[in-house]
C-alpha cells in the first residue's frame, strides 16, 4: 500500500508538474518579445534536458496504466505548447518584417544613382592632347620613341654637352638615385640613343614624363609631360625646324598662329632658340593679360640645331650630317589649348574636372 501511495503521489505530482509546465511555458512563450527570447523559453521547457524531459524520466517507475495516462498527458502538453510556440514564432517573424519595412525604406521609384556625379569620367585632357600631338608628327613622317624614366647621368647630361659641374645643370635639378642614375629631367635624354642608330634620315619624337625637383605651384609640377622631336640628315637647316614647328602649331590649334624666334640657351643646341607664339589667351594684344604679362608673346618651344659635339658623341659625322631638335611641355601646351589654369590638375582624377573634356 505504501508503495501504491507513493505512486499515487508521484502521479499527482507529475500531473501537477505537467500542468505547471503547460501554463508557465504558455505564458512565457506568448510574452516572448524576440526570437532569441522565444528560443530560450522553448529550450527551457521543451528542449533537450528541459523541464518536460526531466519529468518524463520518472515514467519508468510507473505502472503500465499510469505510464499510459501520464505519457498521454505529457504528449498533449507538448503538442499544445509546441502549437503556441509555432504561433508566437510566426507572429514575431511577421512583426520583424513589418519593422524592417518601416526602417529600411527603399523607394524603388527613385531613379538610379551613379557613383560619380552622373558620368563614368573621361580620359585626362593631357593624355588625349599628347596623342593628338603625336598623331600630327606621325603625319609628318616622325616615328615615336618610348624612353625610360630612370636614365644615367650620361644620357641626361653628359651626352648632351652638360659636363659635370656645368652651370646649366642647376636649371634641371632632379631626383638622384644610386649609381649615377636619376629621373630624367627632359626627353632630350633619348637623343644620344636615337642618334646612335645612324638610321638617316632620323625623324623621331619622344613623348613622355619628365621629372624635376620643383616647388609645385599652378605653373610648376615635379612631374610633367614633354615631347621631344629631332630630325637629322644631310642638309638640315633652321628653315626646316621653323617650318616643322609652325606646321605643327597650325595643325594642333586648327588656325594660323603667329610665331617669332628668339635666341635661347641649351648646351646641346647651337644656335639655341626659343620659338614664341602670339599669346594664346589675349591673341597678342598684351595689355593686362595674366598669361603673357602684357608682352603679347609666350615662349612655347625651346629648340635649336643639334650641337656638333652632341652628334660626334653619338658617333655621327657632324661634317656630313646636321639636325634640329625641339622639346616642349605637352602639359603647358594643353593648358593653353584648354585654358586649364592649374597644371596640378594634370594628375587629378576628379570627375568634376575630367568630365569637362
Ligand atoms: N630639353 C630642353 C628642356 O627640357 C628643351 C629643348 C629640347 C631645347 C630640344 C632645345 C632642343 O629644357
Short mmCIF file of C-alpha atoms and ligand atoms in Angstrom, two decimals:
data_model
loop_
_atom_site.label_atom_id
_atom_site.label_comp_id
_atom_site.label_asym_id
_atom_site.label_seq_id
_atom_site.Cartn_x
_atom_site.Cartn_y
_atom_site.Cartn_z
CA UNK A 1 0.00 0.00 0.00
CA UNK A 2 2.82 2.24 0.88
CA UNK A 3 4.32 1.73 -2.45
CA UNK A 4 0.96 2.33 -4.09
CA UNK A 5 0.55 5.61 -2.14
CA UNK A 6 3.93 6.61 -3.25
CA UNK A 7 2.99 6.04 -6.83
CA UNK A 8 -0.30 7.94 -6.38
CA UNK A 9 1.67 10.84 -5.01
CA UNK A 10 4.03 10.53 -7.92
CA UNK A 11 1.24 10.61 -10.45
CA UNK A 12 -0.47 13.57 -8.86
CA UNK A 13 2.83 15.28 -8.63
CA UNK A 14 3.67 14.62 -12.21
CA UNK A 15 0.28 15.76 -13.41
CA UNK A 16 0.66 18.93 -11.44
CA UNK A 17 4.12 19.49 -12.75
CA UNK A 18 2.92 18.94 -16.29
CA UNK A 19 0.06 21.40 -15.75
CA UNK A 20 2.57 23.85 -14.37
CA UNK A 21 4.80 23.45 -17.40
CA UNK A 22 1.82 23.88 -19.66
CA UNK A 23 0.75 27.13 -18.02
CA UNK A 24 4.12 28.63 -17.31
CA UNK A 25 5.52 27.85 -20.75
CA UNK A 26 2.41 29.17 -22.50
CA UNK A 27 2.65 32.46 -20.65
CA UNK A 28 6.41 32.73 -21.20
CA UNK A 29 6.11 31.89 -24.90
CA UNK A 30 3.35 34.37 -25.53
CA UNK A 31 5.19 37.13 -23.79
CA UNK A 32 8.50 36.48 -25.59
CA UNK A 33 9.22 39.68 -27.50
CA UNK A 34 12.11 38.49 -29.61
CA UNK A 35 13.16 35.38 -31.46
CA UNK A 36 16.07 34.82 -29.08
CA UNK A 37 13.85 35.05 -26.07
CA UNK A 38 11.36 32.67 -27.66
CA UNK A 39 14.05 30.11 -28.43
CA UNK A 40 15.32 30.28 -24.85
CA UNK A 41 11.85 29.65 -23.44
CA UNK A 42 11.26 26.78 -25.83
CA UNK A 43 14.58 25.23 -24.83
CA UNK A 44 13.84 25.64 -21.15
CA UNK A 45 10.53 23.76 -21.27
CA UNK A 46 10.55 21.51 -24.33
CA UNK A 47 14.20 21.21 -25.28
CA UNK A 48 16.74 18.50 -24.56
CA UNK A 49 17.26 18.36 -20.80
CA UNK A 50 14.36 20.77 -20.47
CA UNK A 51 11.63 20.59 -17.81
CA UNK A 52 9.29 18.34 -19.76
CA UNK A 53 12.01 15.85 -20.45
CA UNK A 54 13.13 15.67 -16.85
CA UNK A 55 9.58 14.86 -15.74
CA UNK A 56 9.30 12.13 -18.32
CA UNK A 57 12.38 10.50 -16.81
CA UNK A 58 10.10 9.45 -13.93
CA UNK A 59 7.80 7.47 -16.27
CA UNK A 60 9.88 4.34 -15.93
CA UNK A 61 8.88 3.97 -12.28
CA UNK A 62 5.15 3.98 -13.04
CA UNK A 63 2.74 1.08 -13.54
CA UNK A 64 1.87 0.45 -17.20
CA UNK A 65 -1.56 2.11 -16.75
CA UNK A 66 -0.19 5.22 -15.13
CA UNK A 67 2.58 5.32 -17.64
CA UNK A 68 -0.08 5.47 -20.32
CA UNK A 69 -2.09 8.18 -18.51
CA UNK A 70 0.90 10.39 -17.80
CA UNK A 71 2.52 9.67 -21.16
CA UNK A 72 -0.63 10.70 -22.96
CA UNK A 73 -0.97 13.83 -20.90
CA UNK A 74 2.66 14.74 -21.44
CA UNK A 75 2.19 14.38 -25.19
CA UNK A 76 -0.84 16.65 -25.11
CA UNK A 77 1.12 19.23 -23.17
CA UNK A 78 3.99 19.03 -25.64
CA UNK A 79 1.65 19.39 -28.60
CA UNK A 80 -0.22 22.32 -27.12
CA UNK A 81 2.90 24.17 -26.09
CA UNK A 82 4.55 23.46 -29.44
CA UNK A 83 1.49 24.84 -31.14
CA UNK A 84 1.64 28.04 -29.09
CA UNK A 85 5.35 28.25 -29.74
CA UNK A 86 4.90 27.97 -33.54
CA UNK A 87 2.17 30.58 -33.45
CA UNK A 88 4.31 33.01 -31.48
CA UNK A 89 7.23 32.32 -33.79
CA UNK A 90 5.25 33.37 -36.86
CA UNK A 91 3.85 36.40 -35.02
CA UNK A 92 7.36 37.55 -34.13
CA UNK A 93 8.59 36.86 -37.63
CA UNK A 94 5.80 38.94 -39.18
CA UNK A 95 6.49 41.73 -36.69
CA UNK A 96 10.18 41.76 -37.59
CA UNK A 97 9.35 42.08 -41.28
CA UNK A 98 6.95 44.90 -40.57
CA UNK A 99 9.56 46.73 -38.51
CA UNK A 100 12.13 46.29 -41.27
CA UNK A 101 9.72 47.69 -43.82
CA UNK A 102 9.40 50.82 -41.74
CA UNK A 103 13.11 51.32 -41.02
CA UNK A 104 14.70 50.14 -44.32
CA UNK A 105 12.74 52.24 -46.71
CA UNK A 106 13.82 51.72 -50.30
CA UNK A 107 11.96 53.87 -52.72
CA UNK A 108 12.07 51.72 -55.82
CA UNK A 109 10.56 54.53 -57.86
CA UNK A 110 13.70 56.69 -57.39
CA UNK A 111 15.99 56.92 -60.44
CA UNK A 112 19.29 55.04 -60.19
CA UNK A 113 22.18 56.92 -58.62
CA UNK A 114 25.59 56.74 -60.25
CA UNK A 115 28.73 56.67 -58.12
CA UNK A 116 30.48 59.61 -59.76
CA UNK A 117 28.28 62.59 -60.39
CA UNK A 118 26.37 61.23 -63.31
CA UNK A 119 29.28 60.26 -65.53
CA UNK A 120 31.77 57.48 -65.87
CA UNK A 121 34.53 60.11 -66.17
CA UNK A 122 36.79 60.53 -69.16
CA UNK A 123 40.43 60.44 -70.13
CA UNK A 124 42.78 63.12 -68.91
CA UNK A 125 42.98 66.01 -71.40
CA UNK A 126 46.76 65.81 -71.11
CA UNK A 127 46.84 62.20 -72.27
CA UNK A 128 44.43 62.96 -75.11
CA UNK A 129 46.40 66.03 -76.16
CA UNK A 130 49.67 64.14 -76.08
CA UNK A 131 48.24 61.59 -78.50
CA UNK A 132 46.94 64.37 -80.75
CA UNK A 133 50.44 65.88 -80.91
CA UNK A 134 51.98 62.50 -81.73
CA UNK A 135 49.40 61.99 -84.49
CA UNK A 136 50.31 65.33 -86.12
CA UNK A 137 54.01 64.43 -86.10
CA UNK A 138 53.25 60.98 -87.41
CA UNK A 139 51.60 62.59 -90.45
CA UNK A 140 54.84 64.49 -91.00
CA UNK A 141 56.81 61.25 -91.04
CA UNK A 142 58.05 61.09 -87.43
CA UNK A 143 58.29 57.82 -85.54
CA UNK A 144 57.64 57.74 -81.78
CA UNK A 145 60.19 56.51 -79.24
CA UNK A 146 59.37 55.47 -75.72
CA UNK A 147 62.29 56.10 -73.39
CA UNK A 148 62.90 55.10 -69.80
CA UNK A 149 62.17 57.39 -66.85
CA UNK A 150 65.27 56.31 -64.98
CA UNK A 151 68.34 57.17 -67.02
CA UNK A 152 72.05 57.58 -66.49
CA UNK A 153 73.77 60.88 -65.80
CA UNK A 154 75.47 60.37 -69.14
CA UNK A 155 72.22 60.12 -71.11
CA UNK A 156 70.53 63.01 -69.35
CA UNK A 157 73.50 65.36 -69.12
CA UNK A 158 76.96 64.40 -70.37
CA UNK A 159 75.99 63.21 -73.83
CA UNK A 160 74.09 66.48 -74.20
CA UNK A 161 77.08 68.67 -73.51
CA UNK A 162 76.42 69.24 -69.83
CA UNK A 163 79.74 68.11 -68.32
CA UNK A 164 79.90 67.62 -64.57
CA UNK A 165 79.58 70.94 -62.71
CA UNK A 166 78.20 72.69 -65.81
CA UNK A 167 76.06 75.59 -64.55
CA UNK A 168 73.17 74.67 -66.89
CA UNK A 169 72.64 71.55 -64.75
CA UNK A 170 71.37 73.80 -61.99
CA UNK A 171 68.24 74.61 -64.01
CA UNK A 172 67.38 70.94 -64.16
CA UNK A 173 67.64 69.70 -60.61
CA UNK A 174 66.11 66.28 -60.28
CA UNK A 175 65.78 63.20 -58.09
CA UNK A 176 69.06 61.34 -57.93
CA UNK A 177 69.30 57.59 -57.40
CA UNK A 178 72.32 55.39 -56.76
CA UNK A 179 75.00 54.54 -59.34
CA UNK A 180 74.74 57.82 -61.24
CA UNK A 181 71.14 57.14 -62.14
CA UNK A 182 68.44 59.79 -61.99
CA UNK A 183 64.87 60.56 -63.04
CA UNK A 184 65.17 62.15 -66.48
CA UNK A 185 64.68 65.89 -66.50
CA UNK A 186 63.85 66.05 -70.20
CA UNK A 187 63.06 63.82 -73.11
CA UNK A 188 66.33 65.01 -74.70
CA UNK A 189 67.82 62.15 -72.67
CA UNK A 190 66.99 59.90 -75.62
CA UNK A 191 68.86 61.99 -78.21
CA UNK A 192 72.12 60.09 -77.82
CA UNK A 193 70.46 56.69 -78.22
CA UNK A 194 68.43 57.79 -81.25
CA UNK A 195 71.48 59.33 -82.94
CA UNK A 196 73.45 56.14 -82.34
CA UNK A 197 71.06 54.20 -84.58
CA UNK A 198 72.59 56.06 -87.53
CA UNK A 199 69.37 55.36 -89.42
CA UNK A 200 69.24 58.55 -91.50
CA UNK A 201 67.06 60.39 -92.16
CA UNK A 202 66.17 60.41 -88.47
CA UNK A 203 62.70 61.78 -87.73
CA UNK A 204 61.84 60.90 -84.17
CA UNK A 205 59.57 62.13 -81.41
CA UNK A 206 59.76 61.16 -77.75
CA UNK A 207 56.61 61.96 -75.81
CA UNK A 208 56.84 61.16 -72.13
CA UNK A 209 57.05 62.01 -68.47
CA UNK A 210 59.90 64.06 -67.08
CA UNK A 211 60.78 64.94 -63.52
CA UNK A 212 62.30 67.94 -61.78
CA UNK A 213 62.85 68.92 -58.22
CA UNK A 214 60.34 71.77 -58.27
CA UNK A 215 58.42 73.61 -55.62
CA UNK A 216 55.00 72.97 -57.13
CA UNK A 217 52.53 75.73 -57.90
CA UNK A 218 49.91 76.43 -60.58
CA UNK A 219 52.60 76.52 -63.29
CA UNK A 220 55.14 74.04 -61.97
CA UNK A 221 54.85 70.36 -61.26
CA UNK A 222 57.60 67.93 -60.27
CA UNK A 223 56.23 65.58 -62.94
CA UNK A 224 55.33 66.88 -66.38
CA UNK A 225 54.90 65.68 -69.94
CA UNK A 226 57.35 66.68 -72.65
CA UNK A 227 57.54 65.94 -76.31
CA UNK A 228 60.95 65.88 -77.88
CA UNK A 229 61.46 65.91 -81.60
CA UNK A 230 64.54 65.57 -83.76
CA UNK A 231 65.35 65.46 -87.43
CA UNK A 232 68.84 64.58 -88.63
CA UNK A 233 70.01 64.17 -92.17
CA UNK A 234 72.30 65.78 -94.72
CA UNK A 235 71.50 69.44 -95.28
CA UNK A 236 69.00 70.04 -92.44
CA UNK A 237 68.70 73.76 -91.61
CA UNK A 238 66.89 76.18 -89.30
CA UNK A 239 64.25 76.67 -92.00
CA UNK A 240 63.26 73.03 -91.68
CA UNK A 241 62.99 73.50 -87.95
CA UNK A 242 60.75 76.57 -88.12
CA UNK A 243 58.64 75.14 -90.93
CA UNK A 244 58.06 71.93 -88.96
CA UNK A 245 57.06 73.71 -85.75
CA UNK A 246 54.76 76.18 -87.48
CA UNK A 247 53.02 73.37 -89.34
CA UNK A 248 52.60 71.50 -86.11
CA UNK A 249 51.09 74.51 -84.28
CA UNK A 250 48.70 75.22 -87.14
CA UNK A 251 47.51 71.60 -87.11
CA UNK A 252 47.08 71.38 -83.37
CA UNK A 253 45.32 74.74 -82.88
CA UNK A 254 43.43 74.49 -86.18
CA UNK A 255 44.38 78.01 -87.22
CA UNK A 256 47.38 80.08 -88.22
CA UNK A 257 49.43 81.00 -85.18
CA UNK A 258 51.89 83.89 -85.38
CA UNK A 259 55.38 82.91 -84.25
CA UNK A 260 58.71 84.55 -83.70
CA UNK A 261 62.19 83.24 -82.94
CA UNK A 262 64.46 84.49 -80.21
CA UNK A 263 67.79 83.19 -79.02
CA UNK A 264 67.77 80.71 -76.19
CA UNK A 265 70.48 78.75 -74.43
CA UNK A 266 70.76 74.98 -74.12
CA UNK A 267 74.19 73.34 -74.17
CA UNK A 268 73.14 70.69 -76.69
CA UNK A 269 71.99 73.03 -79.46
CA UNK A 270 73.83 75.68 -81.46
CA UNK A 271 72.24 78.04 -82.19
CA UNK A 272 69.76 77.59 -79.36
CA UNK A 273 66.36 79.14 -79.99
CA UNK A 274 63.03 79.84 -78.37
CA UNK A 275 60.03 79.69 -80.63
CA UNK A 276 57.41 82.02 -79.27
CA UNK A 277 53.79 82.26 -80.31
CA UNK A 278 51.39 85.13 -80.06
CA UNK A 279 49.76 84.88 -76.65
CA UNK A 280 47.10 82.22 -76.92
CA UNK A 281 44.93 83.92 -74.32
CA UNK A 282 44.95 87.59 -75.40
CA UNK A 283 45.79 86.88 -79.06
CA UNK A 284 48.85 89.13 -78.90
CA UNK A 285 47.05 92.17 -77.55
CA UNK A 286 49.08 92.22 -74.34
CA UNK A 287 47.55 94.81 -72.03
CA UNK A 288 46.76 93.28 -68.68
CA UNK A 289 46.87 89.68 -69.91
CA UNK A 290 47.73 87.43 -66.98
CA UNK A 291 49.40 84.79 -69.15
CA UNK A 292 51.84 86.87 -71.22
CA UNK A 293 52.03 89.64 -68.60
CA UNK A 294 51.30 92.23 -71.27
CA UNK A 295 54.05 91.08 -73.68
CA UNK A 296 51.72 89.62 -76.28
CA UNK A 297 54.13 86.68 -76.82
CA UNK A 298 54.73 83.46 -74.94
CA UNK A 299 57.64 81.03 -75.03
CA UNK A 300 56.29 77.73 -76.22
CA UNK A 301 59.03 75.72 -77.85
CA UNK A 302 62.70 75.64 -76.96
CA UNK A 303 64.64 74.32 -79.93
CA UNK A 304 67.80 74.63 -81.96
CA UNK A 305 70.29 72.95 -84.27
CA UNK A 306 71.87 69.91 -82.66
CA UNK A 307 75.35 70.80 -81.39
CA UNK A 308 78.16 69.18 -83.44
CA UNK A 309 79.70 67.67 -80.31
CA UNK A 310 76.39 66.00 -79.44
CA UNK A 311 76.40 64.43 -82.91
CA UNK A 312 80.02 63.38 -82.54
CA UNK A 313 79.50 61.89 -79.07
CA UNK A 314 76.91 59.59 -80.66
CA UNK A 315 79.27 58.67 -83.47
CA UNK A 316 77.59 60.85 -86.12
CA UNK A 317 79.83 62.70 -88.60
CA UNK A 318 78.94 66.34 -87.92
CA UNK A 319 80.57 67.47 -91.18
CA UNK A 320 78.16 65.35 -93.17
CA UNK A 321 75.03 65.47 -91.07
CA UNK A 322 73.13 68.21 -89.34
CA UNK A 323 69.86 68.23 -87.50
CA UNK A 324 67.44 70.10 -85.32
CA UNK A 325 65.78 69.29 -82.04
CA UNK A 326 62.91 70.74 -80.08
CA UNK A 327 61.26 69.85 -76.82
CA UNK A 328 58.10 71.36 -75.48
CA UNK A 329 55.93 70.89 -72.44
CA UNK A 330 52.89 68.93 -73.58
CA UNK A 331 51.24 69.82 -70.29
CA UNK A 332 51.86 73.50 -70.85
CA UNK A 333 50.57 73.50 -74.41
CA UNK A 334 47.48 71.53 -73.36
CA UNK A 335 46.92 74.04 -70.57
CA UNK A 336 46.95 76.78 -73.19
CA UNK A 337 44.69 74.92 -75.59
CA UNK A 338 42.07 74.02 -72.98
CA UNK A 339 42.59 77.05 -70.77
CA UNK A 340 43.45 74.96 -67.71
CA UNK A 341 44.66 77.34 -65.04
CA UNK A 342 46.39 74.94 -62.69
CA UNK A 343 48.81 72.34 -64.04
CA UNK A 344 48.48 70.31 -60.85
CA UNK A 345 45.10 69.20 -62.21
CA UNK A 346 47.04 67.18 -64.74
CA UNK A 347 47.20 64.25 -62.36
CA UNK A 348 43.76 64.82 -60.90
CA UNK A 349 41.20 62.08 -61.37
CA UNK A 350 38.38 64.24 -60.06
CA UNK A 351 35.27 63.67 -62.20
CA UNK A 352 34.22 67.34 -61.95
CA UNK A 353 37.46 68.24 -63.73
CA UNK A 354 37.63 65.31 -66.14
CA UNK A 355 34.06 65.41 -67.36
CA UNK A 356 34.60 68.82 -68.94
CA UNK A 357 36.74 67.31 -71.66
N1 LIG B 1 65.31 69.64 -73.19
C1 LIG B 1 65.13 71.05 -73.07
C2 LIG B 1 64.42 71.33 -71.74
O1 LIG B 1 63.78 70.48 -71.23
C3 LIG B 1 64.31 71.60 -74.20
C4 LIG B 1 64.96 71.51 -75.54
C5 LIG B 1 64.82 70.40 -76.32
C6 LIG B 1 65.74 72.58 -76.01
C7 LIG B 1 65.45 70.32 -77.57
C8 LIG B 1 66.32 72.52 -77.23
C9 LIG B 1 66.20 71.41 -78.01
O2 LIG B 1 64.51 72.41 -71.20
#
